[in-house]
Short mmCIF file of C-alpha atoms and ligand atoms in Angstrom, two decimals:
data_model
loop_
_atom_site.label_atom_id
_atom_site.label_comp_id
_atom_site.label_asym_id
_atom_site.label_seq_id
_atom_site.Cartn_x
_atom_site.Cartn_y
_atom_site.Cartn_z
CA MET A 1 -16.21 -9.10 31.08
CA ILE A 2 -13.64 -8.11 33.74
CA PRO A 3 -10.33 -7.05 32.15
CA ARG A 4 -7.40 -9.26 33.13
CA LYS A 5 -4.62 -7.24 34.74
CA LEU A 6 -0.95 -7.97 35.07
CA PRO A 7 0.38 -9.17 38.43
CA PRO A 8 2.69 -6.70 40.25
CA LEU A 9 5.94 -6.34 38.29
CA PRO A 10 9.31 -4.77 39.13
CA PRO A 11 9.47 -1.02 38.37
CA ILE A 12 10.55 -0.41 34.77
CA ARG A 13 13.50 1.73 35.96
CA ASP A 14 14.84 -1.28 37.91
CA LEU A 15 14.60 -3.52 34.83
CA ILE A 16 16.45 -0.94 32.74
CA ARG A 17 19.22 -0.84 35.36
CA VAL A 18 19.42 -4.59 36.00
CA TYR A 19 19.50 -5.51 32.31
CA GLY A 20 21.68 -2.55 31.28
CA LEU A 21 19.07 -1.22 28.83
CA SER A 22 20.25 2.37 28.51
CA ALA A 23 18.71 4.11 25.50
CA ASP A 24 20.50 3.57 22.20
CA GLN A 25 20.17 6.48 19.75
CA LYS A 26 20.82 4.08 16.88
CA PHE A 27 17.25 2.83 17.46
CA SER A 28 15.75 6.30 18.24
CA GLN A 29 15.11 5.21 21.81
CA ASN A 30 13.34 7.68 24.12
CA PHE A 31 11.58 5.76 26.86
CA ILE A 32 8.45 6.67 28.82
CA LEU A 33 8.87 5.68 32.47
CA ASP A 34 5.62 7.10 33.90
CA LYS A 35 2.72 4.64 33.88
CA ASN A 36 0.15 7.45 34.10
CA VAL A 37 1.38 8.60 30.70
CA THR A 38 1.27 5.15 29.07
CA ASP A 39 -2.17 4.49 30.61
CA THR A 40 -3.41 7.75 29.07
CA ILE A 41 -2.09 6.75 25.63
CA VAL A 42 -3.94 3.45 25.93
CA GLN A 43 -7.15 5.26 26.90
CA HIS A 44 -6.87 7.33 23.73
CA ALA A 45 -6.42 4.09 21.78
CA LYS A 46 -9.77 2.90 23.23
CA ILE A 47 -8.35 -0.53 23.95
CA SER A 48 -10.82 -2.95 25.41
CA VAL A 49 -11.25 -6.66 26.12
CA LYS A 50 -13.32 -6.81 22.97
CA ASP A 51 -10.47 -5.97 20.60
CA ASP A 52 -9.30 -8.95 18.61
CA LEU A 53 -5.69 -8.00 18.17
CA VAL A 54 -3.46 -5.22 19.48
CA VAL A 55 -0.11 -4.70 17.77
CA GLU A 56 2.58 -2.50 19.31
CA VAL A 57 5.64 -1.34 17.41
CA GLY A 58 8.79 -0.71 19.44
CA PRO A 59 7.85 -1.85 22.98
CA GLY A 60 11.39 -1.28 24.31
CA PRO A 61 11.44 -2.02 28.06
CA GLY A 62 7.66 -2.48 27.89
CA LEU A 63 5.81 0.14 29.96
CA LEU A 64 3.30 0.96 27.19
CA THR A 65 2.89 -2.80 26.71
CA ARG A 66 2.05 -3.13 30.41
CA SER A 67 -0.66 -0.48 30.03
CA ILE A 68 -2.09 -2.30 26.99
CA LEU A 69 -2.22 -5.56 28.94
CA ASP A 70 -3.66 -3.84 32.02
CA ALA A 71 -6.47 -2.49 29.84
CA GLY A 72 -7.45 -6.12 29.30
CA ALA A 73 -6.27 -6.66 25.71
CA LYS A 74 -6.54 -10.36 25.04
CA ARG A 75 -4.05 -10.79 22.19
CA VAL A 76 -1.08 -8.47 21.95
CA VAL A 77 1.78 -8.86 19.48
CA VAL A 78 4.76 -6.53 19.76
CA VAL A 79 7.53 -5.96 17.21
CA GLU A 80 10.93 -4.82 18.48
CA LYS A 81 14.20 -4.40 16.60
CA ASP A 82 16.64 -4.20 19.51
CA ALA A 83 17.49 -7.71 20.73
CA ARG A 84 18.54 -6.40 24.17
CA PHE A 85 14.84 -6.33 25.12
CA VAL A 86 14.29 -10.09 24.74
CA PRO A 87 14.63 -10.85 28.49
CA THR A 88 12.19 -8.11 29.58
CA LEU A 89 9.70 -9.01 26.86
CA GLN A 90 10.01 -12.68 27.82
CA GLN A 91 9.30 -11.79 31.43
CA LEU A 92 6.28 -9.73 30.43
CA ALA A 93 4.97 -12.50 28.17
CA GLU A 94 5.14 -14.93 31.08
CA ALA A 95 3.38 -12.49 33.42
CA SER A 96 0.69 -11.75 30.85
CA ASP A 97 -1.22 -14.99 31.21
CA HIS A 98 -0.16 -15.93 27.67
CA ARG A 99 -1.74 -12.81 26.17
CA LEU A 100 1.50 -11.38 24.77
CA GLY A 101 3.64 -12.60 21.88
CA PHE A 102 6.73 -10.80 20.61
CA ILE A 103 8.58 -10.69 17.31
CA MET A 104 12.17 -9.48 17.09
CA GLY A 105 12.37 -7.71 13.75
CA ASP A 106 12.22 -4.49 11.78
CA ALA A 107 8.71 -3.01 11.57
CA LEU A 108 9.61 -1.34 8.26
CA THR A 109 10.31 -4.60 6.47
CA LEU A 110 8.29 -7.10 8.51
CA ASP A 111 5.93 -9.40 6.62
CA HIS A 112 2.63 -8.87 8.44
CA SER A 113 1.74 -12.54 8.12
CA GLU A 114 4.34 -13.00 10.88
CA ILE A 115 2.09 -10.96 13.17
CA PHE A 116 -0.89 -13.22 12.43
CA LYS A 117 1.26 -16.31 12.93
CA LYS A 118 2.41 -14.99 16.29
CA ALA A 119 -1.16 -14.04 17.24
CA ALA A 120 -2.22 -17.57 16.35
CA THR A 121 0.08 -18.92 19.06
CA ILE A 122 -1.82 -16.94 21.69
CA PRO A 123 -4.53 -19.08 23.34
CA ASN A 124 -8.14 -18.33 22.32
CA PHE A 125 -6.91 -17.08 19.00
CA GLU A 126 -5.98 -20.49 17.60
CA GLN A 127 -9.45 -21.53 16.66
CA SER A 128 -10.22 -18.32 14.84
CA VAL A 129 -6.95 -18.22 12.96
CA SER A 130 -6.83 -21.90 12.01
CA SER A 131 -9.30 -21.20 9.22
CA LEU A 132 -7.36 -18.18 8.03
CA ASP A 133 -5.38 -18.31 4.85
CA ILE A 134 -2.67 -15.96 6.05
CA ALA A 135 -1.65 -14.92 2.56
CA SER A 136 -5.21 -14.20 1.51
CA SER A 137 -7.22 -11.05 2.08
CA ALA A 138 -9.56 -12.71 4.56
CA SER A 139 -10.26 -11.03 7.88
CA ILE A 140 -8.25 -12.23 10.79
CA SER A 141 -10.83 -13.45 13.22
CA PRO A 142 -14.44 -14.54 13.15
CA VAL A 143 -15.36 -12.42 16.15
CA SER A 144 -18.35 -10.17 15.67
CA GLU A 145 -19.02 -9.46 19.33
CA SER A 146 -16.39 -6.70 19.38
CA LEU A 147 -18.25 -4.63 16.84
CA THR A 148 -21.74 -4.57 18.22
CA GLU A 149 -20.80 -1.99 20.83
CA SER A 150 -18.23 -0.01 18.89
CA GLU A 151 -17.74 3.31 20.62
CA GLU A 152 -18.97 5.34 17.65
CA GLY A 153 -21.81 2.88 17.21
CA ASN A 154 -21.74 3.34 13.44
CA TRP A 155 -19.61 0.42 12.30
CA THR A 156 -21.94 -2.18 10.89
CA PRO A 157 -20.36 -5.60 10.48
CA LEU A 158 -20.96 -6.84 6.96
CA ASP A 159 -20.41 -10.41 8.00
CA ASP A 160 -19.12 -12.37 10.94
CA ARG A 161 -15.50 -12.16 9.86
CA HIS A 162 -14.98 -8.62 11.06
CA ALA A 163 -12.39 -7.95 13.68
CA THR A 164 -11.06 -4.96 15.54
CA VAL A 165 -7.34 -4.47 15.13
CA ARG A 166 -5.47 -1.71 16.94
CA LEU A 167 -1.93 -0.57 16.21
CA LEU A 168 -0.01 1.41 18.82
CA GLY A 169 3.48 2.73 19.18
CA ASN A 170 5.70 5.29 20.78
CA LEU A 171 7.43 5.26 17.42
CA PRO A 172 11.14 5.73 16.88
CA PHE A 173 11.13 9.36 15.65
CA GLY A 174 13.76 8.55 13.03
CA ILE A 175 11.39 6.32 11.03
CA ALA A 176 7.94 7.45 12.19
CA SER A 177 6.94 9.15 8.90
CA PRO A 178 8.07 6.31 6.60
CA LEU A 179 6.28 3.83 8.88
CA LEU A 180 3.09 5.91 8.77
CA ILE A 181 3.15 6.25 4.98
CA GLN A 182 3.71 2.52 4.63
CA TRP A 183 0.78 1.74 6.93
CA LEU A 184 -1.55 4.22 5.21
CA LYS A 185 -0.73 2.63 1.85
CA MET A 186 -1.32 -0.85 3.26
CA MET A 187 -4.59 0.34 4.78
CA ALA A 188 -5.70 1.70 1.42
CA LEU A 189 -4.98 -1.63 -0.24
CA ARG A 190 -6.37 -3.57 2.73
CA GLN A 191 -3.13 -5.43 3.22
CA GLY A 192 -1.36 -6.97 6.21
CA ILE A 193 -3.00 -6.26 9.55
CA PHE A 194 -5.28 -3.78 7.76
CA GLN A 195 -6.82 -6.47 5.56
CA GLY A 196 -10.44 -7.12 4.72
CA ASP A 197 -13.23 -5.22 6.39
CA ASN A 198 -11.57 -5.18 9.77
CA ARG A 199 -12.15 -2.16 11.89
CA VAL A 200 -8.67 -0.70 12.32
CA SER A 201 -7.25 2.11 14.39
CA MET A 202 -3.75 3.43 15.01
CA THR A 203 -2.61 5.42 18.03
CA LEU A 204 0.90 6.63 17.38
CA MET A 205 3.45 8.98 18.90
CA PHE A 206 5.25 11.47 16.65
CA GLN A 207 7.36 14.55 17.04
CA LYS A 208 4.78 17.28 17.75
CA GLU A 209 5.56 19.04 14.50
CA VAL A 210 4.85 15.86 12.49
CA ALA A 211 1.63 15.25 14.46
CA GLU A 212 0.49 18.80 13.63
CA ARG A 213 1.09 18.13 9.96
CA ILE A 214 -0.93 14.91 10.05
CA VAL A 215 -4.04 16.52 11.58
CA ALA A 216 -3.78 19.91 9.82
CA LYS A 217 -6.96 21.08 8.11
CA PRO A 218 -7.06 23.36 5.02
CA ASN A 219 -5.73 26.87 5.69
CA SER A 220 -3.45 25.65 8.46
CA GLU A 221 0.21 26.58 8.19
CA HIS A 222 0.98 22.90 8.97
CA ARG A 223 -1.01 21.56 6.02
CA SER A 224 1.12 19.10 4.03
CA ARG A 225 1.22 15.98 1.88
CA LEU A 226 0.95 13.94 5.08
CA SER A 227 -2.31 15.71 6.07
CA VAL A 228 -3.88 14.89 2.71
CA MET A 229 -2.75 11.26 2.62
CA ALA A 230 -3.78 10.52 6.21
CA GLN A 231 -7.13 12.32 6.01
CA SER A 232 -8.07 10.65 2.71
CA ILE A 233 -8.32 7.31 4.43
CA CYS A 234 -8.65 7.97 8.19
CA ASP A 235 -10.43 10.22 10.61
CA VAL A 236 -7.52 11.72 12.51
CA LYS A 237 -7.41 13.39 15.88
CA MET A 238 -4.66 15.02 17.93
CA ALA A 239 -5.10 12.92 21.05
CA TYR A 240 -2.42 13.86 23.55
CA LYS A 241 0.48 16.33 23.57
CA LEU A 242 3.54 15.44 25.63
CA PRO A 243 6.45 17.68 26.61
CA ALA A 244 9.94 16.43 25.82
CA GLY A 245 10.61 16.04 29.56
CA VAL A 246 8.34 12.96 29.72
CA PHE A 247 10.93 10.93 27.81
CA VAL A 248 14.23 9.45 28.95
CA PRO A 249 16.57 10.59 27.51
CA LYS A 250 14.84 13.90 26.82
CA PRO A 251 14.58 14.53 23.06
CA LYS A 252 15.13 17.99 21.58
CA VAL A 253 11.46 18.34 20.62
CA ASP A 254 8.01 17.83 22.17
CA ALA A 255 5.83 14.94 21.05
CA ALA A 256 2.17 14.19 20.43
CA VAL A 257 -0.05 11.16 20.00
CA VAL A 258 -2.35 11.02 16.98
CA HIS A 259 -5.34 8.67 16.87
CA PHE A 260 -6.41 7.35 13.43
CA GLU A 261 -9.64 5.48 12.68
CA ARG A 262 -9.93 4.02 9.19
CA LYS A 263 -12.82 5.58 7.30
CA MET A 264 -15.50 3.16 6.20
CA GLU A 265 -15.55 4.97 2.83
CA PRO A 266 -12.06 6.19 1.89
CA LEU A 267 -11.96 9.28 -0.35
CA VAL A 268 -9.88 7.44 -2.94
CA PRO A 269 -10.62 3.82 -3.77
CA GLY A 270 -7.54 1.58 -3.79
CA SER A 271 -3.95 2.72 -3.96
CA LEU A 272 -2.78 6.04 -2.47
CA ASP A 273 0.09 6.37 -4.96
CA ARG A 274 -1.63 8.87 -7.31
CA LEU A 275 -2.80 10.97 -4.38
CA GLU A 276 0.72 10.99 -2.98
CA ASP A 277 2.08 12.21 -6.34
CA VAL A 278 -0.58 14.94 -6.63
CA ALA A 279 -0.04 16.16 -3.07
CA ARG A 280 3.74 16.08 -3.47
CA PHE A 281 3.53 18.12 -6.68
CA TYR A 282 1.33 20.83 -5.21
CA PHE A 283 3.02 21.01 -1.79
CA ASN A 284 6.45 21.29 -3.40
CA LYS A 285 5.35 24.85 -4.19
CA ARG A 286 3.00 25.37 -1.28
CA ARG A 287 3.06 29.15 -1.39
CA LYS A 288 2.21 29.34 -5.10
CA THR A 289 -1.34 29.74 -6.32
CA MET A 290 -3.49 26.98 -7.80
CA GLY A 291 -3.22 28.74 -11.15
CA HIS A 292 0.57 28.67 -11.02
CA ASN A 293 0.84 25.05 -9.89
CA THR A 294 -1.76 23.81 -12.33
CA ASN A 295 -0.02 25.49 -15.27
CA ARG A 296 3.26 24.09 -14.05
CA MET A 297 1.81 20.58 -14.09
CA ALA A 298 0.26 20.98 -17.55
CA LYS A 299 3.57 22.30 -18.87
CA ALA A 300 5.52 19.35 -17.45
CA GLU A 301 2.97 16.81 -18.72
CA PRO A 302 0.75 18.24 -21.50
CA GLY A 303 -1.42 15.07 -21.58
CA VAL A 304 -2.81 16.06 -18.17
CA ARG A 305 -4.22 19.42 -19.32
CA PRO A 306 -7.76 18.17 -20.19
CA ILE A 307 -8.03 16.41 -16.81
CA LEU A 308 -6.91 19.54 -15.00
CA ASP A 309 -9.40 21.69 -16.93
CA GLU A 310 -12.20 19.28 -16.04
CA TRP A 311 -11.13 19.21 -12.39
CA ILE A 312 -10.95 22.99 -12.21
CA SER A 313 -14.34 23.56 -13.83
CA GLU A 314 -16.05 20.90 -11.70
CA GLY A 315 -14.50 22.34 -8.55
CA ASN A 316 -15.25 25.91 -9.61
CA TRP A 317 -11.76 26.88 -8.49
CA ASP A 318 -10.52 30.23 -7.45
CA MET A 319 -7.16 30.15 -9.21
CA ASN A 320 -5.68 32.50 -6.62
CA MET A 321 -6.05 30.07 -3.72
CA ARG A 322 -2.86 28.57 -2.28
CA THR A 323 -2.04 24.87 -2.05
CA GLN A 324 -2.60 24.81 1.69
CA GLU A 325 -6.20 25.96 1.22
CA VAL A 326 -7.14 23.00 -1.00
CA THR A 327 -9.29 20.39 0.75
CA THR A 328 -8.47 16.70 0.97
CA GLU A 329 -11.61 15.94 -1.06
CA GLN A 330 -10.39 18.23 -3.85
CA PHE A 331 -6.97 16.58 -4.05
CA CYS A 332 -8.66 13.17 -3.98
CA ALA A 333 -10.94 14.17 -6.86
CA LEU A 334 -7.89 14.95 -9.03
CA ALA A 335 -6.13 11.74 -7.98
CA CYS A 336 -9.23 9.71 -8.92
CA LYS A 337 -9.43 11.35 -12.35
CA LEU A 338 -5.76 10.65 -13.04
CA GLU A 339 -6.17 7.08 -11.86
CA GLN A 340 -9.19 6.53 -14.12
CA LYS A 341 -7.22 7.73 -17.16
CA ASN A 342 -4.10 5.95 -15.97
CA LEU A 343 -2.13 9.19 -16.19
CA ILE A 344 1.09 9.68 -14.27
CA ILE A 345 2.11 13.19 -13.30
CA PRO A 346 5.68 14.46 -12.98
CA LEU A 347 7.11 14.27 -9.49
CA THR A 348 8.46 17.78 -9.05
C1 SAM B 1 10.80 5.75 21.29
S1 SAM B 1 11.25 4.15 21.78
C2 SAM B 1 9.79 3.62 22.64
C3 SAM B 1 10.04 2.54 23.66
C4 SAM B 1 8.84 2.22 24.56
N1 SAM B 1 7.70 1.80 23.81
C5 SAM B 1 8.48 3.39 25.42
O1 SAM B 1 7.44 4.00 25.13
O2 SAM B 1 9.20 3.67 26.37
C6 SAM B 1 11.17 3.33 20.20
C7 SAM B 1 11.31 1.83 20.25
O3 SAM B 1 11.24 1.32 18.90
C8 SAM B 1 12.29 0.39 18.69
N2 SAM B 1 12.61 0.41 17.25
C9 SAM B 1 13.42 1.27 16.58
N3 SAM B 1 13.42 1.01 15.27
C10 SAM B 1 12.58 -0.04 15.09
C11 SAM B 1 12.16 -0.79 13.96
N4 SAM B 1 12.62 -0.50 12.73
N5 SAM B 1 11.29 -1.81 14.14
C12 SAM B 1 10.82 -2.11 15.39
N6 SAM B 1 11.19 -1.44 16.49
C13 SAM B 1 12.05 -0.42 16.36
C14 SAM B 1 13.40 0.87 19.57
O4 SAM B 1 14.36 -0.14 19.84
C15 SAM B 1 12.63 1.32 20.81
O5 SAM B 1 12.40 0.24 21.67
#
């Protein structure tokens, strides 16, 4: 299949000037104006004509969106909060051969069924979505073709309702972490665009320091609650580091793109809430030993002591290890035990 490309479009700098779209810090706007950079992000996202749905958060003037469309994506839905971008998004939608739909709204509070509704207005998608109960947990599209040649080659469709859904964004730095946590929790519960057995990936820009925390392995100085939550449910990879000078206006910090692929077998079944509580508790005192933190937890909530003892003896813990040395699997094991016994731990 030959990817459909966009026709020649005015340079993005001209659109910004003509429409008076100077960056507004209220929306954490730092634009990328170099198409080589946005094309590289899209390559890391592995976008292809076979993907069923690509969602972009915060398209702004739309250069990353152009790269997504140039890669041949057949159904792209973008979500943008700043209404000033309506004319440029409209122009891009018209140039896209009806492959692009846009929603003006807040990605933090958006009901994801709106994304499916918008996708359903994109030609070729209608038939597959007409049978979809948007509120249900069904998959979004009965397309199996996209999975037979998945790049890892290890995703086996369980039925013909699988789809490949990709989420991208040069995220507004101000809300990047809350957005990520929200999406990870939705992924865990298979909600919204992460529903059913869809193959889902996310390719997202963060401040470099946040990206380092997300991908940090045990023993890394960057290891954090975010590392544990993300790695419990996704395979994560630092894809692309970008200096601050790539953005206009230039932010105070460098940035990096992280690529996430949802694990077929997450390390915790269902909700991530318990895992978040466990990781928060231990990382609140990250330099303390396991022995110290575990005693602290048992003191704050005595009912948890037998679970902790069991966890420690099963894990054969060295009580002198520090929080940052604990593996994601080990934190997940404790979260699963607490979940099974329906025990809540204190938050500090
Ligand atoms: C860092 S800029 C990226 C713009 C463009 N994608 C680029 O790479 O040049 C972040 C974009 O997210 C938008 N945005 C900010 N908060 C948002 C929110 N809550 N929901 C959706 N979009 C948001 C901003 O208006 C802006 O267009």
